[in-house]
PDB file of C-alpha atoms in Angstrom:
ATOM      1  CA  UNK A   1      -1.321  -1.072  11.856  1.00  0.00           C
ATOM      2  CA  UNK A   2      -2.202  -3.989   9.858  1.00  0.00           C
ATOM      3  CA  UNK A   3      -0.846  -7.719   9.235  1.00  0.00           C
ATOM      4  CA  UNK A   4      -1.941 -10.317   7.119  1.00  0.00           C
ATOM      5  CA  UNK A   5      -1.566 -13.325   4.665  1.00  0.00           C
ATOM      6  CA  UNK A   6      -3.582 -14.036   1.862  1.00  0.00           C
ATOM      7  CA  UNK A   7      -3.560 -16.542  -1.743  1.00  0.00           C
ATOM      8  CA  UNK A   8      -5.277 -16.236  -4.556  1.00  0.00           C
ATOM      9  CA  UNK A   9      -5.563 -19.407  -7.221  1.00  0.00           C
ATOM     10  CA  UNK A  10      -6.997 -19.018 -10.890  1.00  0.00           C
ATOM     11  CA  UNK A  11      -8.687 -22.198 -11.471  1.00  0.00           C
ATOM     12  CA  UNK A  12     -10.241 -21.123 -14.794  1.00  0.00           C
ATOM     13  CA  UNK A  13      -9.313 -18.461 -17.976  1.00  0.00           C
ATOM     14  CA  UNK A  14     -11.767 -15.846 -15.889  1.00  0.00           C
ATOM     15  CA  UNK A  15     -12.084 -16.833 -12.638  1.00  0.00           C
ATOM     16  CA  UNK A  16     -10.382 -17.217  -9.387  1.00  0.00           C
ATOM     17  CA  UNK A  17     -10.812 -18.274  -5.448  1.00  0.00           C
ATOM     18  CA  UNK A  18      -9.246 -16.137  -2.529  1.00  0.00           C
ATOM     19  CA  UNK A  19      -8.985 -16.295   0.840  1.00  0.00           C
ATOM     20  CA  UNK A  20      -7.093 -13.269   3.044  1.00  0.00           C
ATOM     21  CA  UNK A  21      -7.035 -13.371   7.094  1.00  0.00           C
ATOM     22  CA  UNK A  22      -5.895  -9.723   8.773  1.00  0.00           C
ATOM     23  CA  UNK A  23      -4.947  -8.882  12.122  1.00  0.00           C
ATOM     24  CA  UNK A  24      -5.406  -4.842  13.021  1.00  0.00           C
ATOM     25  CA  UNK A  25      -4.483  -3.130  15.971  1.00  0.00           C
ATOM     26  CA  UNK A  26      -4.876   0.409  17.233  1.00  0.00           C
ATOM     27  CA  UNK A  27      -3.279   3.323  19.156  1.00  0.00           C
ATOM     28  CA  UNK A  28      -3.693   2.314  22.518  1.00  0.00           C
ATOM     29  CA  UNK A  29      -5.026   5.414  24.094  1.00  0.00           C
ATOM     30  CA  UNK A  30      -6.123   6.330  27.756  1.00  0.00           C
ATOM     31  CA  UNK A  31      -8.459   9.667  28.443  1.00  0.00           C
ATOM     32  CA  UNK A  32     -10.041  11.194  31.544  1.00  0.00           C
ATOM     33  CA  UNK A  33     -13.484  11.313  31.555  1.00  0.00           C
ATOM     34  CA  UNK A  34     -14.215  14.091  33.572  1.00  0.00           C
ATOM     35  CA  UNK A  35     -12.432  15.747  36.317  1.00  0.00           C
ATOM     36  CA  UNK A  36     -13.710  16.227  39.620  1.00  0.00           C
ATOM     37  CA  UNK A  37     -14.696  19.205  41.743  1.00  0.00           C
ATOM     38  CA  UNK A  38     -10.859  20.724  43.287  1.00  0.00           C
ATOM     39  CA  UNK A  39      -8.973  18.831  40.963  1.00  0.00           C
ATOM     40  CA  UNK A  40      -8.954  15.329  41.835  1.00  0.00           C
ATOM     41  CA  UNK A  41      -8.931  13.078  39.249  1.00  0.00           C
ATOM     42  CA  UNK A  42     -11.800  11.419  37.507  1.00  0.00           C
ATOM     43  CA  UNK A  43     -12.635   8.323  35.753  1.00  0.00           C
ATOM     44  CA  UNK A  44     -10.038   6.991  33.492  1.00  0.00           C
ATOM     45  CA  UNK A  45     -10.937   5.526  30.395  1.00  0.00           C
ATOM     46  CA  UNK A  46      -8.586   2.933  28.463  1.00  0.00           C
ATOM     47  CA  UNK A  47      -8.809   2.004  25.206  1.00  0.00           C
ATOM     48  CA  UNK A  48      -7.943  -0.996  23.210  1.00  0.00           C
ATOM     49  CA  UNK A  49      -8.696  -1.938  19.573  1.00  0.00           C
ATOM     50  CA  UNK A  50      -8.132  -5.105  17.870  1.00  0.00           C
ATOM     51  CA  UNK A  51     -10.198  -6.745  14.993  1.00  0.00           C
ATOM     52  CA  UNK A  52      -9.376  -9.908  12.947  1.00  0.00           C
ATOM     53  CA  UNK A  53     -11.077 -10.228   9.336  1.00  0.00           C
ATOM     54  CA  UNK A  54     -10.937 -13.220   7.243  1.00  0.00           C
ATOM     55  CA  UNK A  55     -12.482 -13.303   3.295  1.00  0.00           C
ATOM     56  CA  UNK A  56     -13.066 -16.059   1.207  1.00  0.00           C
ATOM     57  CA  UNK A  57     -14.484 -14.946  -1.807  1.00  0.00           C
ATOM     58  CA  UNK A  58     -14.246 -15.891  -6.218  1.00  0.00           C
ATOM     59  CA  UNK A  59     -13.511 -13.323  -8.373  1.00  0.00           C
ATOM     60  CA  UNK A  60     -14.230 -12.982 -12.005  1.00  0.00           C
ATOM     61  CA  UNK A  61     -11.741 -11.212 -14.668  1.00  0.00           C
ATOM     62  CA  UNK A  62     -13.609  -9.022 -16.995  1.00  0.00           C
ATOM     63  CA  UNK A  63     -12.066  -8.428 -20.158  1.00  0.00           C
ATOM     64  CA  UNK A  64     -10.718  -4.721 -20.094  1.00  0.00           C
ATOM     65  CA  UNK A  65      -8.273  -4.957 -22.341  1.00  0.00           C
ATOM     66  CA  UNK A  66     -10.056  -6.579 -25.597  1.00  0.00           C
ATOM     67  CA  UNK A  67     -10.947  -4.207 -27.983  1.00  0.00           C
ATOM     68  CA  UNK A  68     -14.318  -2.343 -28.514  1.00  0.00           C
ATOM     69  CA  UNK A  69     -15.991  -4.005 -31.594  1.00  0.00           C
ATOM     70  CA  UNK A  70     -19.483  -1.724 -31.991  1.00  0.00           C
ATOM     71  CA  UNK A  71     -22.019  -4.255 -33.539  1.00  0.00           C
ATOM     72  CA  UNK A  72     -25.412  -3.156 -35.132  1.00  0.00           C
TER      73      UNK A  72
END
């Protein structure tokens, strides 16, 4: 699963500035390794994953939408 925040500010006709912080998490999940000889059990593994991003970054707006003048 994922959280996060983020803002984005134009601060010309093109351009913009954002910045965007996430918080992930993962299925916690445990698994045995290996089991040993007559059934006992073996090492356990557990696993945990979290991550945290943050992006800063300026974006510019191309013009999609104008129309297609051909020039020669």
């Amino acid at each position: 699963m994922t959280i996060g925040i983020g803002a984005e500010w134009m601060f010309a006709p093109n351009w913009s500035v954002f910045a965007e912080y996430n918080y992930m998490w993962f299925l916690d999940d445990s698994a045995r390794a290996f089991t040993l000889a007559g059934g006992g059990a073996g090492e356990v593994i557990n696993v945990q994953q979290r991550a945290s991003t943050a992006l800063v970054g300026v974006n510019y707006k191309l013009q999609w939408d104008a129309p297609v003048v051909a020039k020669y």
